[in-house]
């Protein structure tokens, strides 16, 4: 459940950043979308596996993820609508908060669990993930 909560707390600022990005430039950068997708996929798989092991029904898990997607969509609309007249400092705060939420969830939940199940290879794969994100950003 910690990862599910982390997904919600992580998804809201991420989605607000998507809304901000659409407002600022009219489109969302491919690097940001790829990073969000790549980071959220293992979260979802890990959470779903843990919830199934914990006895949750698949339909309940599906509705939970649909709810998280709806909340994230609303957060994206909020990011687009609420910050149109905001100062650069406010926008920077939202972006920093989103980054902090991601790092908090990674440090407290994802990385310890990944290391527990994947061992030392997790560090190498994480570094490769950053390299892929940088490459996508550079090419995008």
GROMACS .gro file of C-alpha atoms in nm:
model
  140
    1UNK     CA    1   0.000   0.000   0.000
    2UNK     CA    2   0.294   0.236   0.056
    3UNK     CA    3   0.376   0.220  -0.314
    4UNK     CA    4   0.013   0.289  -0.406
    5UNK     CA    5   0.011   0.593  -0.178
    6UNK     CA    6   0.344   0.694  -0.326
    7UNK     CA    7   0.197   0.662  -0.675
    8UNK     CA    8  -0.084   0.899  -0.583
    9UNK     CA    9   0.146   1.149  -0.409
   10UNK     CA   10   0.391   1.121  -0.697
   11UNK     CA   11   0.124   1.128  -0.970
   12UNK     CA   12  -0.044   1.450  -0.862
   13UNK     CA   13   0.265   1.674  -0.888
   14UNK     CA   14   0.378   1.491  -1.205
   15UNK     CA   15   0.040   1.555  -1.362
   16UNK     CA   16   0.042   1.918  -1.254
   17UNK     CA   17   0.379   1.952  -1.427
   18UNK     CA   18   0.224   1.807  -1.743
   19UNK     CA   19  -0.048   2.074  -1.723
   20UNK     CA   20   0.213   2.344  -1.663
   21UNK     CA   21   0.419   2.220  -1.956
   22UNK     CA   22   0.118   2.228  -2.187
   23UNK     CA   23   0.042   2.584  -2.078
   24UNK     CA   24   0.401   2.701  -2.108
   25UNK     CA   25   0.481   2.554  -2.448
   26UNK     CA   26   0.159   2.419  -2.594
   27UNK     CA   27   0.287   2.064  -2.582
   28UNK     CA   28   0.442   1.816  -2.345
   29UNK     CA   29   0.803   1.721  -2.406
   30UNK     CA   30   0.859   1.362  -2.514
   31UNK     CA   31   1.141   1.329  -2.261
   32UNK     CA   32   0.910   1.419  -1.973
   33UNK     CA   33   0.633   1.186  -2.088
   34UNK     CA   34   0.882   0.903  -2.137
   35UNK     CA   35   1.028   0.963  -1.791
   36UNK     CA   36   0.684   0.963  -1.628
   37UNK     CA   37   0.582   0.646  -1.812
   38UNK     CA   38   0.909   0.466  -1.741
   39UNK     CA   39   0.901   0.559  -1.372
   40UNK     CA   40   0.534   0.478  -1.320
   41UNK     CA   41   0.535   0.139  -1.491
   42UNK     CA   42   0.750  -0.040  -1.229
   43UNK     CA   43   0.551   0.133  -0.953
   44UNK     CA   44   0.227  -0.002  -1.096
   45UNK     CA   45   0.362  -0.352  -1.152
   46UNK     CA   46   0.513  -0.369  -0.804
   47UNK     CA   47   0.201  -0.234  -0.638
   48UNK     CA   48  -0.030  -0.462  -0.832
   49UNK     CA   49   0.180  -0.768  -0.752
   50UNK     CA   50   0.187  -0.678  -0.383
   51UNK     CA   51  -0.186  -0.615  -0.371
   52UNK     CA   52  -0.267  -0.946  -0.543
   53UNK     CA   53  -0.036  -1.125  -0.298
   54UNK     CA   54  -0.214  -0.941  -0.017
   55UNK     CA   55  -0.548  -1.083  -0.128
   56UNK     CA   56  -0.696  -0.789  -0.318
   57UNK     CA   57  -0.942  -0.875  -0.594
   58UNK     CA   58  -0.829  -0.788  -0.945
   59UNK     CA   59  -1.141  -0.579  -1.006
   60UNK     CA   60  -1.069  -0.372  -0.694
   61UNK     CA   61  -0.711  -0.315  -0.809
   62UNK     CA   62  -0.831  -0.213  -1.156
   63UNK     CA   63  -1.077   0.039  -1.011
   64UNK     CA   64  -0.806   0.173  -0.782
   65UNK     CA   65  -0.575   0.237  -1.080
   66UNK     CA   66  -0.861   0.396  -1.275
   67UNK     CA   67  -0.922   0.624  -0.976
   68UNK     CA   68  -0.554   0.718  -0.961
   69UNK     CA   69  -0.559   0.793  -1.336
   70UNK     CA   70  -0.867   1.015  -1.295
   71UNK     CA   71  -0.711   1.202  -1.002
   72UNK     CA   72  -0.393   1.249  -1.206
   73UNK     CA   73  -0.595   1.379  -1.501
   74UNK     CA   74  -0.771   1.630  -1.276
   75UNK     CA   75  -0.432   1.734  -1.136
   76UNK     CA   76  -0.308   1.792  -1.491
   77UNK     CA   77  -0.608   2.015  -1.561
   78UNK     CA   78  -0.539   2.197  -1.234
   79UNK     CA   79  -0.177   2.248  -1.335
   80UNK     CA   80  -0.294   2.393  -1.664
   81UNK     CA   81  -0.569   2.611  -1.519
   82UNK     CA   82  -0.441   2.725  -1.182
   83UNK     CA   83  -0.091   2.831  -1.276
   84UNK     CA   84  -0.154   3.034  -1.590
   85UNK     CA   85  -0.098   3.363  -1.410
   86UNK     CA   86   0.163   3.236  -1.166
   87UNK     CA   87   0.505   3.384  -1.119
   88UNK     CA   88   0.813   3.190  -1.227
   89UNK     CA   89   0.888   3.131  -0.858
   90UNK     CA   90   0.554   2.955  -0.804
   91UNK     CA   91   0.605   2.741  -1.114
   92UNK     CA   92   0.958   2.657  -0.993
   93UNK     CA   93   0.815   2.556  -0.654
   94UNK     CA   94   0.563   2.320  -0.816
   95UNK     CA   95   0.834   2.166  -1.033
   96UNK     CA   96   1.063   2.127  -0.731
   97UNK     CA   97   0.783   1.974  -0.524
   98UNK     CA   98   0.714   1.723  -0.803
   99UNK     CA   99   1.082   1.629  -0.817
  100UNK     CA  100   1.094   1.596  -0.439
  101UNK     CA  101   0.787   1.372  -0.437
  102UNK     CA  102   0.949   1.144  -0.692
  103UNK     CA  103   1.276   1.128  -0.498
  104UNK     CA  104   1.096   1.063  -0.169
  105UNK     CA  105   0.898   0.775  -0.312
  106UNK     CA  106   1.208   0.631  -0.478
  107UNK     CA  107   1.424   0.658  -0.166
  108UNK     CA  108   1.168   0.530   0.084
  109UNK     CA  109   0.994   0.257  -0.113
  110UNK     CA  110   1.104   0.174  -0.465
  111UNK     CA  111   1.482   0.148  -0.426
  112UNK     CA  112   1.482  -0.054  -0.102
  113UNK     CA  113   1.229  -0.297  -0.246
  114UNK     CA  114   1.413  -0.316  -0.577
  115UNK     CA  115   1.744  -0.386  -0.401
  116UNK     CA  116   1.581  -0.649  -0.181
  117UNK     CA  117   1.449  -0.839  -0.483
  118UNK     CA  118   1.704  -0.748  -0.749
  119UNK     CA  119   2.033  -0.713  -0.565
  120UNK     CA  120   2.326  -0.508  -0.684
  121UNK     CA  121   2.210  -0.508  -1.045
  122UNK     CA  122   1.945  -0.254  -0.945
  123UNK     CA  123   2.209   0.020  -0.915
  124UNK     CA  124   2.339  -0.047  -1.266
  125UNK     CA  125   1.988  -0.055  -1.413
  126UNK     CA  126   1.900   0.270  -1.232
  127UNK     CA  127   2.207   0.439  -1.378
  128UNK     CA  128   2.116   0.310  -1.723
  129UNK     CA  129   1.767   0.451  -1.670
  130UNK     CA  130   1.910   0.795  -1.606
  131UNK     CA  131   2.126   0.760  -1.919
  132UNK     CA  132   1.820   0.667  -2.126
  133UNK     CA  133   1.624   0.962  -1.983
  134UNK     CA  134   1.910   1.198  -2.066
  135UNK     CA  135   1.936   1.057  -2.417
  136UNK     CA  136   1.562   1.096  -2.476
  137UNK     CA  137   1.583   1.453  -2.347
  138UNK     CA  138   1.880   1.532  -2.569
  139UNK     CA  139   1.715   1.387  -2.880
  140UNK     CA  140   1.366   1.524  -2.800
   0.00000   0.00000   0.00000
